[in-house]
Short mmCIF file of C-alpha atoms in Angstrom, two decimals:
data_model
loop_
_atom_site.label_atom_id
_atom_site.label_comp_id
_atom_site.label_asym_id
_atom_site.label_seq_id
_atom_site.Cartn_x
_atom_site.Cartn_y
_atom_site.Cartn_z
CA ASP A 1 -1.65 2.30 -23.91
CA THR A 2 0.41 4.28 -21.37
CA GLY A 3 -0.84 3.85 -17.83
CA VAL A 4 0.52 5.49 -14.70
CA SER A 5 4.28 5.19 -14.71
CA GLN A 6 6.48 5.21 -11.64
CA ASP A 7 10.26 5.40 -11.35
CA PRO A 8 12.27 3.84 -9.92
CA ARG A 9 10.43 0.61 -9.30
CA HIS A 10 12.82 -0.37 -6.56
CA LYS A 11 15.14 1.66 -4.35
CA ILE A 12 17.41 0.53 -1.55
CA THR A 13 18.87 3.36 0.51
CA LYS A 14 20.75 3.80 3.68
CA ARG A 15 19.06 5.36 6.71
CA GLY A 16 19.45 9.09 6.64
CA GLN A 17 19.69 9.40 2.87
CA ASN A 18 17.17 11.28 0.76
CA VAL A 19 15.13 9.57 -1.95
CA THR A 20 12.85 10.86 -4.68
CA PHE A 21 10.18 8.99 -6.61
CA ARG A 22 8.62 10.17 -9.84
CA CYS A 23 5.15 9.55 -11.12
CA ASP A 24 3.88 10.20 -14.61
CA PRO A 25 0.05 10.03 -14.65
CA ILE A 26 -2.12 9.10 -17.54
CA SER A 27 -2.09 11.91 -20.07
CA GLU A 28 -4.68 14.63 -19.34
CA HIS A 29 -5.60 13.26 -15.94
CA ASN A 30 -5.90 16.29 -13.74
CA ARG A 31 -5.88 14.46 -10.41
CA LEU A 32 -2.88 12.68 -8.99
CA TYR A 33 -2.63 10.74 -5.77
CA TRP A 34 0.09 9.24 -3.60
CA TYR A 35 -0.51 6.26 -1.34
CA ARG A 36 1.81 4.20 0.86
CA GLN A 37 1.44 0.45 1.39
CA THR A 38 3.36 -1.60 3.89
CA LEU A 39 3.53 -5.38 3.96
CA GLY A 40 0.26 -7.01 4.90
CA GLN A 41 -1.67 -3.73 4.87
CA GLY A 42 -3.86 -1.90 2.48
CA PRO A 43 -2.74 1.35 0.82
CA GLU A 44 -2.91 4.48 2.97
CA PHE A 45 -3.66 7.87 1.48
CA LEU A 46 -0.83 10.37 1.59
CA THR A 47 -1.74 13.33 -0.57
CA TYR A 48 -3.41 14.38 -3.79
CA PHE A 49 -3.19 17.10 -6.39
CA GLN A 50 -5.61 18.68 -8.75
CA ASN A 51 -3.46 20.00 -11.54
CA GLU A 52 -0.53 21.68 -9.73
CA ALA A 53 -2.42 22.39 -6.49
CA GLN A 54 -1.87 20.08 -3.56
CA LEU A 55 -5.35 19.89 -2.09
CA GLU A 56 -4.96 17.50 0.81
CA LYS A 57 -2.21 15.97 2.86
CA SER A 58 -2.55 13.14 5.32
CA ARG A 59 -1.14 13.30 8.82
CA LEU A 60 1.03 10.39 7.70
CA LEU A 61 2.94 12.87 5.51
CA SER A 62 5.48 14.07 8.06
CA ASP A 63 7.69 17.11 7.43
CA ARG A 64 10.30 14.79 6.01
CA PHE A 65 7.98 14.09 3.07
CA SER A 66 7.28 16.55 0.30
CA ALA A 67 5.35 16.09 -2.88
CA GLU A 68 5.19 18.40 -5.86
CA ARG A 69 3.47 18.59 -9.19
CA PRO A 70 5.02 21.67 -10.69
CA LYS A 71 3.30 21.86 -14.01
CA GLY A 72 0.26 19.77 -13.37
CA SER A 73 1.74 16.80 -15.15
CA PHE A 74 4.32 14.52 -13.46
CA SER A 75 4.78 14.49 -9.71
CA THR A 76 7.64 13.78 -7.35
CA LEU A 77 7.61 12.48 -3.83
CA GLU A 78 10.76 13.15 -1.82
CA ILE A 79 11.60 11.64 1.47
CA GLN A 80 14.36 13.31 3.45
CA ARG A 81 16.47 11.65 6.13
CA THR A 82 14.92 8.24 5.49
CA GLU A 83 14.13 5.97 8.42
CA GLN A 84 13.58 2.24 8.47
CA GLY A 85 9.87 2.85 9.07
CA ASP A 86 9.71 4.47 5.66
CA SER A 87 10.24 1.11 3.99
CA ALA A 88 7.09 0.55 1.96
CA MET A 89 5.62 0.59 -1.50
CA TYR A 90 4.73 4.08 -2.68
CA LEU A 91 1.81 3.99 -5.08
CA CYS A 92 0.85 6.75 -7.48
CA ALA A 93 -2.55 6.99 -9.07
CA SER A 94 -4.40 9.38 -11.35
CA SER A 95 -7.89 10.15 -12.47
CA PHE A 96 -9.51 12.56 -14.87
CA SER A 97 -11.88 14.08 -12.36
CA SER A 98 -13.68 13.40 -9.14
CA GLY A 99 -15.98 10.45 -9.34
CA ASN A 100 -14.09 8.76 -12.13
CA THR A 101 -11.94 5.67 -11.98
CA ILE A 102 -8.60 5.99 -10.24
CA TYR A 103 -5.78 4.18 -12.09
CA PHE A 104 -2.85 3.02 -10.07
CA GLY A 105 0.75 2.62 -11.12
CA GLU A 106 2.92 -0.39 -10.40
CA GLY A 107 4.40 1.22 -7.30
CA SER A 108 7.88 2.13 -6.14
CA TRP A 109 9.36 -0.14 -3.52
CA LEU A 110 11.57 1.53 -0.91
CA THR A 111 13.85 -0.40 1.40
CA VAL A 112 15.74 1.56 3.99
CA VAL A 113 18.71 -0.34 5.46
CA ALA B 1 -14.05 8.98 9.99
CA GLN B 2 -14.56 6.27 7.39
CA SER B 3 -13.22 2.77 7.81
CA VAL B 4 -13.27 -0.59 6.08
CA THR B 5 -13.10 -4.07 7.60
CA GLN B 6 -12.22 -7.13 5.64
CA PRO B 7 -12.67 -9.93 8.21
CA ASP B 8 -11.03 -12.66 6.15
CA ILE B 9 -7.26 -12.38 5.93
CA HIS B 10 -6.84 -15.46 3.75
CA ILE B 11 -9.31 -17.55 1.80
CA THR B 12 -8.63 -20.76 -0.10
CA VAL B 13 -11.03 -21.84 -2.81
CA SER B 14 -10.98 -24.71 -5.29
CA GLU B 15 -10.83 -23.79 -8.95
CA GLY B 16 -14.31 -23.66 -10.37
CA ALA B 17 -15.95 -23.04 -7.00
CA SER B 18 -17.83 -19.91 -6.09
CA LEU B 19 -16.30 -17.06 -4.16
CA GLU B 20 -17.51 -14.42 -1.72
CA LEU B 21 -15.17 -11.90 -0.11
CA ARG B 22 -16.58 -9.85 2.75
CA CYS B 23 -16.28 -6.15 3.19
CA ASN B 24 -17.90 -3.99 5.90
CA TYR B 25 -17.59 -0.23 5.92
CA SER B 26 -18.25 2.59 8.28
CA TYR B 27 -19.32 5.93 6.95
CA GLY B 28 -21.98 8.39 7.99
CA ALA B 29 -23.39 9.20 4.56
CA THR B 30 -23.79 7.32 1.30
CA PRO B 31 -20.38 5.87 0.58
CA TYR B 32 -18.47 5.37 -2.63
CA LEU B 33 -17.27 1.80 -2.62
CA PHE B 34 -14.59 0.00 -4.61
CA TRP B 35 -12.94 -3.38 -4.98
CA TYR B 36 -9.36 -3.53 -6.25
CA VAL B 37 -7.16 -6.54 -6.97
CA GLN B 38 -3.42 -6.66 -6.53
CA SER B 39 -1.01 -9.31 -7.81
CA PRO B 40 2.24 -9.79 -5.91
CA GLY B 41 4.58 -6.85 -6.31
CA GLN B 42 2.15 -5.06 -8.56
CA GLY B 43 -0.12 -2.04 -8.41
CA LEU B 44 -3.91 -2.07 -7.93
CA GLN B 45 -6.47 -2.82 -10.63
CA LEU B 46 -10.01 -1.68 -10.19
CA LEU B 47 -12.55 -4.52 -10.37
CA LEU B 48 -15.72 -2.53 -9.80
CA LYS B 49 -17.17 0.50 -8.08
CA TYR B 50 -20.45 1.66 -6.55
CA PHE B 51 -21.45 5.28 -6.52
CA SER B 52 -25.25 5.14 -6.60
CA GLY B 53 -28.17 3.46 -8.30
CA ASP B 54 -28.44 -0.27 -8.71
CA THR B 55 -27.04 -2.01 -5.65
CA LEU B 56 -25.70 -4.96 -7.63
CA VAL B 57 -22.65 -3.87 -9.54
CA GLN B 58 -20.95 -5.79 -12.31
CA GLY B 59 -17.21 -5.54 -12.80
CA ILE B 60 -14.44 -6.96 -14.85
CA LYS B 61 -13.25 -10.57 -14.93
CA GLY B 62 -16.74 -11.88 -14.03
CA PHE B 63 -16.84 -10.25 -10.57
CA GLU B 64 -19.87 -8.60 -9.04
CA ALA B 65 -20.57 -6.92 -5.71
CA GLU B 66 -23.76 -6.03 -3.86
CA PHE B 67 -24.17 -2.90 -1.73
CA LYS B 68 -26.36 -3.54 1.35
CA ARG B 69 -26.90 -0.37 3.26
CA SER B 70 -28.69 -2.10 6.17
CA GLN B 71 -25.64 -4.30 6.74
CA SER B 72 -23.00 -1.76 5.81
CA SER B 73 -21.55 -4.34 3.49
CA PHE B 74 -20.18 -4.53 -0.02
CA ASN B 75 -19.27 -8.16 -0.59
CA LEU B 76 -17.46 -9.33 -3.74
CA ARG B 77 -18.65 -12.45 -5.51
CA LYS B 78 -17.66 -14.62 -8.44
CA PRO B 79 -19.61 -17.74 -9.44
CA SER B 80 -16.61 -19.72 -10.63
CA VAL B 81 -13.02 -18.87 -9.87
CA HIS B 82 -10.06 -19.41 -12.09
CA TRP B 83 -6.46 -20.05 -11.08
CA SER B 84 -5.60 -16.59 -12.41
CA ASP B 85 -7.85 -15.02 -9.74
CA ALA B 86 -5.28 -15.78 -7.04
CA ALA B 87 -4.26 -12.38 -5.70
CA GLU B 88 -4.88 -9.88 -2.90
CA TYR B 89 -8.25 -8.17 -2.87
CA PHE B 90 -8.91 -4.81 -1.32
CA CYS B 91 -12.19 -3.12 -0.51
CA ALA B 92 -12.10 0.67 -0.29
CA VAL B 93 -14.51 3.44 0.70
CA GLY B 94 -14.47 7.02 -0.48
CA ALA B 95 -16.14 10.01 1.09
CA THR B 96 -16.91 12.67 -1.52
CA GLY B 97 -15.51 10.84 -4.46
CA ASN B 98 -12.13 9.45 -5.15
CA GLU B 99 -9.98 11.99 -3.37
CA LYS B 100 -9.16 9.95 -0.26
CA LEU B 101 -9.93 6.29 -0.42
CA THR B 102 -9.69 4.28 2.81
CA PHE B 103 -8.68 0.71 2.17
CA GLY B 104 -9.23 -2.47 4.16
CA THR B 105 -6.34 -4.68 5.10
CA GLY B 106 -7.03 -7.00 2.20
CA THR B 107 -7.98 -10.65 1.66
CA ARG B 108 -5.47 -12.99 0.11
CA LEU B 109 -7.11 -15.47 -2.22
CA THR B 110 -5.49 -18.80 -2.93
CA ILE B 111 -6.86 -21.12 -5.62
CA ILE B 112 -6.27 -24.86 -5.39
CA PRO B 113 -6.69 -27.28 -8.30
#
């Protein structure tokens, strides 16, 4: 059973560097979501795709953040010029269609030093 | 805008005792409501969801939740907890489906022998 897969699971980077996270959703799921979770908080919505179209972006997604899903399968989340405030867990999730269960991945931890 | 309040940051329960975790939401129309569980350093697992119909919803691992519109609540219950239930529990509300879930800050559950 292949669930939502995220890579890397952990990333430590220096402030100012760029990082990229990859998410592979469950096969045939046409919706893909990105959330961010900081310590002691619940996940916060960042953006979501239906197939390759990015349908909504949160105000949390500053211009240093960009997400893509080029062929409607895997997705990448890139953070440019990282800041210490970007330290968080980045969660990817997918679902088959609206109203169905969202399945979350294990998350990608980012530490900016 | 939708919001979720989980008033209990941390709850300690003896193994075998009953459990109730509180969740209050704010949303103008009929909400979609979810409970997720998260083990340390892991992603989120869906316990149960409410979209419409019967206000008492059964989930996995013996959990249930009751939607009370008059109280804007969606409390999670379990009649007898197990040590493996120790985790962080998140309540979430959705607007038109799963696209943009708003999570509460979570309740950390500790189980004592």
